[in-house]
PDB file of C-alpha atoms in Angstrom:
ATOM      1  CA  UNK Q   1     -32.818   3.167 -14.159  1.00  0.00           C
ATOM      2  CA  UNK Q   2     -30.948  -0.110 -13.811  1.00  0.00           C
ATOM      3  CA  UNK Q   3     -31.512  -1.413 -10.018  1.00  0.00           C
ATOM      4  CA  UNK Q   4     -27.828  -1.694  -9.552  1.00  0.00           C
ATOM      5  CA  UNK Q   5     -27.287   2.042 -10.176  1.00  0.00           C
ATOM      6  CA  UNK Q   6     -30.567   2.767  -7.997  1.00  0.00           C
ATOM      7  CA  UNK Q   7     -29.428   1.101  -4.939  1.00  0.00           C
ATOM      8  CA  UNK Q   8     -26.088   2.507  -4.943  1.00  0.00           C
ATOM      9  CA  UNK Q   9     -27.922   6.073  -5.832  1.00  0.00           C
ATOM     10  CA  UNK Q  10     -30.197   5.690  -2.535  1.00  0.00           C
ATOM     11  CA  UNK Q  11     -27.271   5.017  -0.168  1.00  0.00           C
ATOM     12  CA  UNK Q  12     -25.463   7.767  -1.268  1.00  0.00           C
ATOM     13  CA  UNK Q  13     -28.517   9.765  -0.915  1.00  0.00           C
ATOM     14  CA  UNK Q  14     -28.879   8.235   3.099  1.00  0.00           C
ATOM     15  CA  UNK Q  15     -25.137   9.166   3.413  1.00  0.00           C
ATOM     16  CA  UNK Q  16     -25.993  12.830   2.248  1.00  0.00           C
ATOM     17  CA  UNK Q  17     -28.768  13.292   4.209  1.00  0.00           C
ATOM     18  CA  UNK Q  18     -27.753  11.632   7.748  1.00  0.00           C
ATOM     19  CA  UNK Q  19     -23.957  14.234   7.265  1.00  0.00           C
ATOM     20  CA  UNK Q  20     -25.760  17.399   6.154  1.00  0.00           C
ATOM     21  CA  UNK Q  21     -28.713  19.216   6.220  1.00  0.00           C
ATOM     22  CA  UNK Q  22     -29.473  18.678   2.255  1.00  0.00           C
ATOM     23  CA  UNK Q  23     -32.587  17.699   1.302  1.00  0.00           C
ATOM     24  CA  UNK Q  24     -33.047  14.094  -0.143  1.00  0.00           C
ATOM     25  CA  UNK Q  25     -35.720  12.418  -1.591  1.00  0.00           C
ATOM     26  CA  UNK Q  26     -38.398  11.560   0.606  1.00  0.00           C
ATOM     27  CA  UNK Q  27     -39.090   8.118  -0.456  1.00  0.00           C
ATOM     28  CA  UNK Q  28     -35.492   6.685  -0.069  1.00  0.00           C
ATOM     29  CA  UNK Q  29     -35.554   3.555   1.328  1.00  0.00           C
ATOM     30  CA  UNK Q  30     -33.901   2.705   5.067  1.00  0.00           C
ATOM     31  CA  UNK Q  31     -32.578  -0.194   6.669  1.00  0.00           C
ATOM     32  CA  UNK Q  32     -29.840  -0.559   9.395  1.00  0.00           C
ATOM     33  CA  UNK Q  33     -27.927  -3.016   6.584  1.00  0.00           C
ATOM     34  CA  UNK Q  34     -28.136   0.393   4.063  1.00  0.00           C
ATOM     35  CA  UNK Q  35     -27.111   2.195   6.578  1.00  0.00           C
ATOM     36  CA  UNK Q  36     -23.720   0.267   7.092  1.00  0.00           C
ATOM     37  CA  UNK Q  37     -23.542   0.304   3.634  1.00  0.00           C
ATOM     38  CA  UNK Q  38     -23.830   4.270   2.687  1.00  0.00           C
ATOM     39  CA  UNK Q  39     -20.568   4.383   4.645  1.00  0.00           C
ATOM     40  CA  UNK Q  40     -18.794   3.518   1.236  1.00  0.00           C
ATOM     41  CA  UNK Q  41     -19.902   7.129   0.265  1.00  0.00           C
ATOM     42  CA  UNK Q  42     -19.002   9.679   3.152  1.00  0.00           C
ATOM     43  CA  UNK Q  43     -16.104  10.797   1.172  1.00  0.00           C
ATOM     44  CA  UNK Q  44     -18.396  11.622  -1.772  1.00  0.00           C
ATOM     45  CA  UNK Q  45     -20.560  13.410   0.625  1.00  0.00           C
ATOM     46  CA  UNK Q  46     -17.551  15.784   1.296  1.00  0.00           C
ATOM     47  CA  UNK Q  47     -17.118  16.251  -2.668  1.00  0.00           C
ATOM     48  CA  UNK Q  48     -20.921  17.652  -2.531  1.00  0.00           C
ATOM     49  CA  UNK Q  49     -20.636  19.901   0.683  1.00  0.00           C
ATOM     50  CA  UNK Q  50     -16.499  20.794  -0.333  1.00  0.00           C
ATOM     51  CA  UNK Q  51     -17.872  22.257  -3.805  1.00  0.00           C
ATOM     52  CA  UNK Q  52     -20.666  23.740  -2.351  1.00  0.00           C
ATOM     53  CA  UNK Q  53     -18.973  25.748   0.280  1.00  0.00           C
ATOM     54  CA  UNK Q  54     -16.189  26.927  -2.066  1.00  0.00           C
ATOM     55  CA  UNK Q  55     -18.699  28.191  -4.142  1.00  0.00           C
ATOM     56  CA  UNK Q  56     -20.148  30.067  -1.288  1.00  0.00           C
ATOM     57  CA  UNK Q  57     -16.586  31.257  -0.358  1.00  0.00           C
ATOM     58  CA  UNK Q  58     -16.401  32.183  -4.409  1.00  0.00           C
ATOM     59  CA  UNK Q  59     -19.605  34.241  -4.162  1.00  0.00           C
ATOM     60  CA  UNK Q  60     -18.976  36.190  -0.926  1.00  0.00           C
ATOM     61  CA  UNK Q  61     -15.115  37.098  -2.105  1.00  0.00           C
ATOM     62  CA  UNK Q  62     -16.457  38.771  -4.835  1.00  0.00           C
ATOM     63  CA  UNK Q  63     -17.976  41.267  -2.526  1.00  0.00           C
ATOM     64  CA  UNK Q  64     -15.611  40.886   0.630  1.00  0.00           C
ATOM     65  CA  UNK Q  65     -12.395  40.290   1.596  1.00  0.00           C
ATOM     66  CA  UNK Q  66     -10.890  36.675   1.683  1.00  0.00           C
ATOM     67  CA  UNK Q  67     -10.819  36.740   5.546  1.00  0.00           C
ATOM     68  CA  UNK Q  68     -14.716  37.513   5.738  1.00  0.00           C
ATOM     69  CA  UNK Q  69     -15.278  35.685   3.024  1.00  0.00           C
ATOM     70  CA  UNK Q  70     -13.735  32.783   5.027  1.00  0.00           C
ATOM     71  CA  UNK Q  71     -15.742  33.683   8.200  1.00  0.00           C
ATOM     72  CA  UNK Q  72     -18.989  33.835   6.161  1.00  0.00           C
ATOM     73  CA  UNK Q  73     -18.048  30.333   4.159  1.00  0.00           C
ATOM     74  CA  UNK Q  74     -17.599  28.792   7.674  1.00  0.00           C
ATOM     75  CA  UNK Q  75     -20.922  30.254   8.827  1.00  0.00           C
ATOM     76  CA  UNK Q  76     -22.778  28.604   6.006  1.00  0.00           C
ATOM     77  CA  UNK Q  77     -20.620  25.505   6.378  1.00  0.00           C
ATOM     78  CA  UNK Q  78     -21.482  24.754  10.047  1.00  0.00           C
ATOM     79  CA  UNK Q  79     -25.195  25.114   9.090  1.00  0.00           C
ATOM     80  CA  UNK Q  80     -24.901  22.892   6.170  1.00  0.00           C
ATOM     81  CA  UNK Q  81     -24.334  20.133   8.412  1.00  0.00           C
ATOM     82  CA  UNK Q  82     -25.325  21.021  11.520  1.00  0.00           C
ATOM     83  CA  UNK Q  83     -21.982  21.448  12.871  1.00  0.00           C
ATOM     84  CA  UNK Q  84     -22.568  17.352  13.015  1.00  0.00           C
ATOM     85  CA  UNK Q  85     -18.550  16.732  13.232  1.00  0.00           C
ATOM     86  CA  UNK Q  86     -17.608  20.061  15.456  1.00  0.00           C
ATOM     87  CA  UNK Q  87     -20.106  18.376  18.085  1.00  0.00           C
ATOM     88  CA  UNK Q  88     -18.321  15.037  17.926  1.00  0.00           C
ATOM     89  CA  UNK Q  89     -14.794  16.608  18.172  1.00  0.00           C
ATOM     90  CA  UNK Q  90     -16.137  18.427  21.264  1.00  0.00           C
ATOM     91  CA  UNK Q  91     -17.858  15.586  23.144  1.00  0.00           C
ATOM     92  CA  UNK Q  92     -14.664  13.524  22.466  1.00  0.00           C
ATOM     93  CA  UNK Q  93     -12.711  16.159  23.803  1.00  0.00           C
ATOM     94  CA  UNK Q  94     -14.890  16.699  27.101  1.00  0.00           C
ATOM     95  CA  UNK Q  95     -15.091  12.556  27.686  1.00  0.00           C
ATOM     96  CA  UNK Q  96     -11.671  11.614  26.633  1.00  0.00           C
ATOM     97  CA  UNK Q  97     -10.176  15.063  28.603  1.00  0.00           C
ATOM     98  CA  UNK Q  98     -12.686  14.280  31.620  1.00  0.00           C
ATOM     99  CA  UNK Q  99     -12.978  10.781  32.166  1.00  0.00           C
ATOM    100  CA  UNK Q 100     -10.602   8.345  34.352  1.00  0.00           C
ATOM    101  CA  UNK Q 101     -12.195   5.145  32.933  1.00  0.00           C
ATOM    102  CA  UNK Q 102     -13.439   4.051  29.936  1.00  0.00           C
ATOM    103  CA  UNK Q 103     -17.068   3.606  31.417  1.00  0.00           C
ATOM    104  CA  UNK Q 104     -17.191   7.281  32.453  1.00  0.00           C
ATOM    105  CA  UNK Q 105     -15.675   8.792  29.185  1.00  0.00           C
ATOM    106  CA  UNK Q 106     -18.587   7.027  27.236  1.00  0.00           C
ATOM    107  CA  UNK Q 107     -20.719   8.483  30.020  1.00  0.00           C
ATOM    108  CA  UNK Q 108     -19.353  11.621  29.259  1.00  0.00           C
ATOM    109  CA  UNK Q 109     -19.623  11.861  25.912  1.00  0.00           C
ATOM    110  CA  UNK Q 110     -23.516  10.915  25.975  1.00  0.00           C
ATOM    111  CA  UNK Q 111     -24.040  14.084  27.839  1.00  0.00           C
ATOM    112  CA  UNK Q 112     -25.246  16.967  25.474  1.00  0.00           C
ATOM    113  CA  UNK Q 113     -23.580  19.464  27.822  1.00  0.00           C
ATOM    114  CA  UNK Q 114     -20.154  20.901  27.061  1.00  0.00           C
ATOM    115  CA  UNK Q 115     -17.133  20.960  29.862  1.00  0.00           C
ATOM    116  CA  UNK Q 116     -13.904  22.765  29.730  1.00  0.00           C
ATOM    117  CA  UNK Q 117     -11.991  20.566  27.607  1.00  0.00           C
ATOM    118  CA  UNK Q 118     -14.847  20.314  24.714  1.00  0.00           C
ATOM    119  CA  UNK Q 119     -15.256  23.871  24.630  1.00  0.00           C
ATOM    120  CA  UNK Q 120     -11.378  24.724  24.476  1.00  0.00           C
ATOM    121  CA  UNK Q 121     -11.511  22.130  21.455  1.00  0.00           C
ATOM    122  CA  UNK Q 122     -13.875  23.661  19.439  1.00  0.00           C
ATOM    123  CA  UNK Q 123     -13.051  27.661  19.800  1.00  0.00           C
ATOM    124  CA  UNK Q 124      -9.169  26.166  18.612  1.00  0.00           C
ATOM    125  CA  UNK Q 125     -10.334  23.762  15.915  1.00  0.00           C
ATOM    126  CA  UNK Q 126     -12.690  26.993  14.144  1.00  0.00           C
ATOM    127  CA  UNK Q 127      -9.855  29.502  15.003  1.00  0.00           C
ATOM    128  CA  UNK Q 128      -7.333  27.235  13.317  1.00  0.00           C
ATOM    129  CA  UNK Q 129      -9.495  26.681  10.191  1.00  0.00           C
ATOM    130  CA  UNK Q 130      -9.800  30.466  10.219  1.00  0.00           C
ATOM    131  CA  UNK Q 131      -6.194  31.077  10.358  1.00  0.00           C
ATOM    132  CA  UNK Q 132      -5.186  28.171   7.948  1.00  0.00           C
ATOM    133  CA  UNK Q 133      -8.167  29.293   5.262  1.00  0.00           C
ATOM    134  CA  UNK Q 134      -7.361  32.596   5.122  1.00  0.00           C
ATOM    135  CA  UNK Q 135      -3.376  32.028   4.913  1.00  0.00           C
ATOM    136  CA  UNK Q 136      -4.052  29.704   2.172  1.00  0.00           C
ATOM    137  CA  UNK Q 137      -6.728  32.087   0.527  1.00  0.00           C
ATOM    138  CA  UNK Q 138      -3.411  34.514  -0.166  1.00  0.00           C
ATOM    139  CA  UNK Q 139      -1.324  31.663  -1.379  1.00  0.00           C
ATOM    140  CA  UNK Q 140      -3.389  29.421  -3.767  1.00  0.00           C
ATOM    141  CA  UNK Q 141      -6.924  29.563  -4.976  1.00  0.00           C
ATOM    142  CA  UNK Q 142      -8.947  27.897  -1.773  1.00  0.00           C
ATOM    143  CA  UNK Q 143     -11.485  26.108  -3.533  1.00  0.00           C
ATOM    144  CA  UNK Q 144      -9.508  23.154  -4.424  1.00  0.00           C
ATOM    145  CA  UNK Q 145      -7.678  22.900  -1.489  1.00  0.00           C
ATOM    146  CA  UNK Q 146     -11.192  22.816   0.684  1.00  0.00           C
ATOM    147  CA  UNK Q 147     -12.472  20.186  -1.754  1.00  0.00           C
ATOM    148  CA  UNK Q 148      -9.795  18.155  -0.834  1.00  0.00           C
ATOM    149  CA  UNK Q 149      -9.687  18.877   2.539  1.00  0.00           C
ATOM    150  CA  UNK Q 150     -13.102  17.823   2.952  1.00  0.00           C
ATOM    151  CA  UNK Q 151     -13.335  14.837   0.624  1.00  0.00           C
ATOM    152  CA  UNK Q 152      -9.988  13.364   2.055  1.00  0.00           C
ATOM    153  CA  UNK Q 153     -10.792  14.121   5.987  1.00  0.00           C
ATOM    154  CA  UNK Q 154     -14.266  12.286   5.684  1.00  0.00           C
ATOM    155  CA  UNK Q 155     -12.896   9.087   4.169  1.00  0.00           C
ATOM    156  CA  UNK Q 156      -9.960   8.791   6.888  1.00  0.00           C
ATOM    157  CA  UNK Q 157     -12.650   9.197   9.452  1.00  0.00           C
ATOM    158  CA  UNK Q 158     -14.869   6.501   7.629  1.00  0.00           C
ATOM    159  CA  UNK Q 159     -12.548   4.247   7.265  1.00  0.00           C
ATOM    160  CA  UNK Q 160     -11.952   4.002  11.079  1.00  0.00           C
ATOM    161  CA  UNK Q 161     -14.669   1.731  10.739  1.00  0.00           C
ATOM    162  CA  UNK Q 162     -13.135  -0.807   9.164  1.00  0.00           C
ATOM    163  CA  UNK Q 163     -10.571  -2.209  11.556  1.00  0.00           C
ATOM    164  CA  UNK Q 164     -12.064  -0.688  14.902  1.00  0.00           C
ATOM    165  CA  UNK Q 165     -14.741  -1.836  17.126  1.00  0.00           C
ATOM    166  CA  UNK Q 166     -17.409  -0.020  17.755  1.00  0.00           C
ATOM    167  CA  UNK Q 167     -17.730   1.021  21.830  1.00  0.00           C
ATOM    168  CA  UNK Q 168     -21.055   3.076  22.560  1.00  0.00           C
ATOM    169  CA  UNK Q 169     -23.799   2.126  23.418  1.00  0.00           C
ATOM    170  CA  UNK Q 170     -26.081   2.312  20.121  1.00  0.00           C
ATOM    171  CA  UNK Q 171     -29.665   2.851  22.199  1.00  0.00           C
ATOM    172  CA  UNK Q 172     -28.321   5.595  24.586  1.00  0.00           C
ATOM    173  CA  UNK Q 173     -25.789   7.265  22.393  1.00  0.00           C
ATOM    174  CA  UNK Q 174     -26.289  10.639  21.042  1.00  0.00           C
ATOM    175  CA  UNK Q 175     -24.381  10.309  18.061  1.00  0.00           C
ATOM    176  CA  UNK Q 176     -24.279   7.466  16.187  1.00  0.00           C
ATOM    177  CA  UNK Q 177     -21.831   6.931  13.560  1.00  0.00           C
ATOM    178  CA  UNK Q 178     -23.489   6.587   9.905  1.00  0.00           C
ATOM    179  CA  UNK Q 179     -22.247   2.574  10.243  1.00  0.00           C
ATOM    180  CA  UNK Q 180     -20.401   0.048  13.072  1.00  0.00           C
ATOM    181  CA  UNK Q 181     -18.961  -2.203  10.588  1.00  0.00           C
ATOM    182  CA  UNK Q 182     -17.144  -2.240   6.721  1.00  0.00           C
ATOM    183  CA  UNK Q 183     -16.884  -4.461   4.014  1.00  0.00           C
ATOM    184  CA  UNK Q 184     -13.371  -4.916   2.028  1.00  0.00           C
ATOM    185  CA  UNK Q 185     -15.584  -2.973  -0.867  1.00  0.00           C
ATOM    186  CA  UNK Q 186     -17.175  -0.312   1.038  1.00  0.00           C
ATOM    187  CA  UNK Q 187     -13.701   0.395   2.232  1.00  0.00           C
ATOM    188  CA  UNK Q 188     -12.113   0.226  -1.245  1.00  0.00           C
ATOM    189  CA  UNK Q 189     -14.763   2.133  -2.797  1.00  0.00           C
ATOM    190  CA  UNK Q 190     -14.320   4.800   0.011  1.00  0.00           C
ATOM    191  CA  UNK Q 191     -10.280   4.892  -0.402  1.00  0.00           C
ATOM    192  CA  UNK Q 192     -11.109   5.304  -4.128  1.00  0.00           C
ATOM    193  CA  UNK Q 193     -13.344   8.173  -3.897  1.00  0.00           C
ATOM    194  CA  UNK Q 194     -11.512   9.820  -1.140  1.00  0.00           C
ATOM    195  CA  UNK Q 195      -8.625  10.051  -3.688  1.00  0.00           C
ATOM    196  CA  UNK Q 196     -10.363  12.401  -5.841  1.00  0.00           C
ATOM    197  CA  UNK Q 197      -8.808  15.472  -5.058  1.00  0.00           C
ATOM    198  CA  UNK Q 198      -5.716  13.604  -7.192  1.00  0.00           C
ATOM    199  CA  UNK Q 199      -7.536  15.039 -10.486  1.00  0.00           C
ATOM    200  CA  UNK Q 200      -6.909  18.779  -9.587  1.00  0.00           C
ATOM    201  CA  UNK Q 201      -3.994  19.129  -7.224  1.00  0.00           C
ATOM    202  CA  UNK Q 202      -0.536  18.535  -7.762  1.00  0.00           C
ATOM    203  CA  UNK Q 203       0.572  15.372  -7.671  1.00  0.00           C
ATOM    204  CA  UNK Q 204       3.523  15.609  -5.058  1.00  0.00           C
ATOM    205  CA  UNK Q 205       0.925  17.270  -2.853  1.00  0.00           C
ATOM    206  CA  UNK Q 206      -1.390  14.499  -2.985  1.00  0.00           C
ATOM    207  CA  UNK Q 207       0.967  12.262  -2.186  1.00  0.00           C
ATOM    208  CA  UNK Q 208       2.266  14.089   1.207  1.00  0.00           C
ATOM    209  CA  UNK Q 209      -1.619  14.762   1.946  1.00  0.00           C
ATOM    210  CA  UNK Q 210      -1.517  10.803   1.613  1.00  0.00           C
ATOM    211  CA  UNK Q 211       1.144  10.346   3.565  1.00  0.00           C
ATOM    212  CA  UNK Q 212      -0.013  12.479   6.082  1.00  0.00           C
ATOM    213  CA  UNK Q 213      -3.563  11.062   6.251  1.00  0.00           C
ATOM    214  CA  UNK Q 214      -2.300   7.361   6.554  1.00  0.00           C
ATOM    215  CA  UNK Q 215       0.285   8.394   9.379  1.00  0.00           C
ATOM    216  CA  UNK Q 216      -3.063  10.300  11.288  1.00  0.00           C
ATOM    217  CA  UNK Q 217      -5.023   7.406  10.767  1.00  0.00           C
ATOM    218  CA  UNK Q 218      -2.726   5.001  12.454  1.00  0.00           C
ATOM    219  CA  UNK Q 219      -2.130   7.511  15.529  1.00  0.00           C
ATOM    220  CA  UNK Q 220      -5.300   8.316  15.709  1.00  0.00           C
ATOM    221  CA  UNK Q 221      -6.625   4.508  15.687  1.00  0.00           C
ATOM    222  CA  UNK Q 222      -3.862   3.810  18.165  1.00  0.00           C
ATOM    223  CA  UNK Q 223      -4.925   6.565  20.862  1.00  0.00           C
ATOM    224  CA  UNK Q 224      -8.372   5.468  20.696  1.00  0.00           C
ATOM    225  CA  UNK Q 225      -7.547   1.653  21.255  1.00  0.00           C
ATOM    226  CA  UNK Q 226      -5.776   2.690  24.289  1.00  0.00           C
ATOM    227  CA  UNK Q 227      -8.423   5.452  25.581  1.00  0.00           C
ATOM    228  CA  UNK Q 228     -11.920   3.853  24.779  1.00  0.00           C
ATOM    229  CA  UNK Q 229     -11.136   0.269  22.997  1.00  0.00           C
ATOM    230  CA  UNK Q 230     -12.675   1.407  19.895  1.00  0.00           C
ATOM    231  CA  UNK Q 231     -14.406   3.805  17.853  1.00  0.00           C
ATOM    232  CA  UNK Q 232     -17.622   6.063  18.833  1.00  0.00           C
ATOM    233  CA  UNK Q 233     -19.537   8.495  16.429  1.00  0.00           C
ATOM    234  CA  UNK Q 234     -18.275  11.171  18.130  1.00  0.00           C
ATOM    235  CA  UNK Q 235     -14.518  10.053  17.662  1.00  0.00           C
ATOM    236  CA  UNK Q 236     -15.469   9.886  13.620  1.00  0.00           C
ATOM    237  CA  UNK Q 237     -16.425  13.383  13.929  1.00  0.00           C
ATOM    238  CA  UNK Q 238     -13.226  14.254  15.568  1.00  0.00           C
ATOM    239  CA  UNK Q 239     -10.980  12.546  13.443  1.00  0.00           C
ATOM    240  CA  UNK Q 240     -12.853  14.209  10.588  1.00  0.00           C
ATOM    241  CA  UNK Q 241     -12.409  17.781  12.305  1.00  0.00           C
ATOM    242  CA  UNK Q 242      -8.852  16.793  13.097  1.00  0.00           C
ATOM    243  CA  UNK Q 243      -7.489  15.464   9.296  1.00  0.00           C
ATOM    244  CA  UNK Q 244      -9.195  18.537   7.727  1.00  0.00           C
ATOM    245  CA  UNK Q 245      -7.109  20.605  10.141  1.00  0.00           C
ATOM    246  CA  UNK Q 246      -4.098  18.877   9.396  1.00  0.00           C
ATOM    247  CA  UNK Q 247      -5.077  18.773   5.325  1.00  0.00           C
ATOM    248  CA  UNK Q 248      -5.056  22.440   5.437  1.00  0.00           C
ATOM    249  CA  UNK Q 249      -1.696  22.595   7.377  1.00  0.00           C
ATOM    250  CA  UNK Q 250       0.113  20.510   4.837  1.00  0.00           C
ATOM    251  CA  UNK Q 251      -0.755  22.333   2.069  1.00  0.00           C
ATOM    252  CA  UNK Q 252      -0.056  25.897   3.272  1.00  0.00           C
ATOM    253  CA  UNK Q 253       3.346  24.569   3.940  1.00  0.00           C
ATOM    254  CA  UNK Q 254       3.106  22.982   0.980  1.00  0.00           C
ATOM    255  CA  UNK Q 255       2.678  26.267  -1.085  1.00  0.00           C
ATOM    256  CA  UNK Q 256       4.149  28.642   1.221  1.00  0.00           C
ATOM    257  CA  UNK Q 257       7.245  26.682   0.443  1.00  0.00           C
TER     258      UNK Q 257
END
């Protein structure tokens, strides 16, 4: 195997293995410098976990209806990664919704206990994925649409990296984002992967889901330059959480239409 192809093979499989619960080879090599560099993947990351889980959702409709099917899909999809990105939307929620300062919203956030505002947060993000899946589940085949969803909300969320600075404290914090900083080619390799979903959805679609992610992205990136003065691994989970929500909003309007 050329060493080219083997490098870029083991930070995908670092990428894979610090976002899911997937086994990866044992022997893959780590560094802090690999570890900024598997960013470049997350979106392909989604690809693996969106196809698995909408095969999952494939197998259980054929016994069940699409709304359990749904519920049973999430199930598995929360234990695939160790509901790694529902945790950061709800610690983001409890420090941003709790804190006065900046200091005590990091403080916040570091605290594995959940408050009011990270609890509300989570029971409305996994009821609205409910609601949204199974709407969509009647209205177009869900498989593609939660390969996108997934593919295209990880690379928004990875490419906060890029042009934000990273605020937590890396020794105390309890979740640390996969990298702190991005190259001009980890970011275009990550914008080109995270347009995958291109190849099997309509092309207007894609191009409102574009839309859509690069006006979230800019809001999002705003409010957190105001609230915290950059980015914190649990803010890349919520963004994450947050564009797949809005991914799946689109395109039920989309083909509701």
């Amino acid at each position: 195997m050329p060493a080219t192809f083997r490098y870029q093979l083991e930070l995908f499989w670092l990428a894979l293995g610090f976002f899911s619960r997937l086994p990866i080879p044992s022997q893959t090599p780590y560094s802090e410098q690999r570890m900024n560099q598997a960013g470049r993947y997350f979106a392909l990351v989604g690809l693996v976990l969106g196809c698995i889980c909408a095969l999952v959702f494939s197998l259980f409709e054929t016994v069940f209806s699409a709304d359990i099917a749904v519920f049973l899909m999430m199930c598995f999809s929360l234990m695939l990664t160790g509901a790694f990105h529902e945790d950061g939307l709800t610690d983001m929620a409890d420090g941003i919704g709790g804190g006065m300062t900046v200091e005590k919203r990091l403080t916040i956030m570091k605290d594995s206990r959940i408050g009011t505002y990270g609890a509300s947060a989570l029971v409305m993000a996994l009821l609205g994925k409910f609601l949204f899946l199974s709407e969509l589940a009647d209205v177009t085949h869900l498989a593609g649409a939660l390969i996108a969803a997934y593919v295209l909300s990880r690379g928004v969320a990875a490419s906060l990296i890029y042009d934000m600075p990273y605020v937590s404290d890396s020794d105390t914090s309890k979740s640390k984002p996969l990298a702190n900083k991005q190259s001009q080619l980890e970011l275009a390799v990550l914008v080109v992967t995270s347009l995958l979903p291109v190849l099997w959805l309509d092309a207007g679609l894609m191009a409102i889901l574009i839309l859509a992610a690069v006006g979230f992205r800019a809001l999002f990136r705003r409010w957190l330059n105001r609230r915290l003065g950059g980015f914190t691994g649990d803010c890349l989970g919520a963004a994450q959480q947050l564009m797949e929500l809005l991914s799946y909003a689109v395109m039920l309007v989309w083909f509701g239409a």
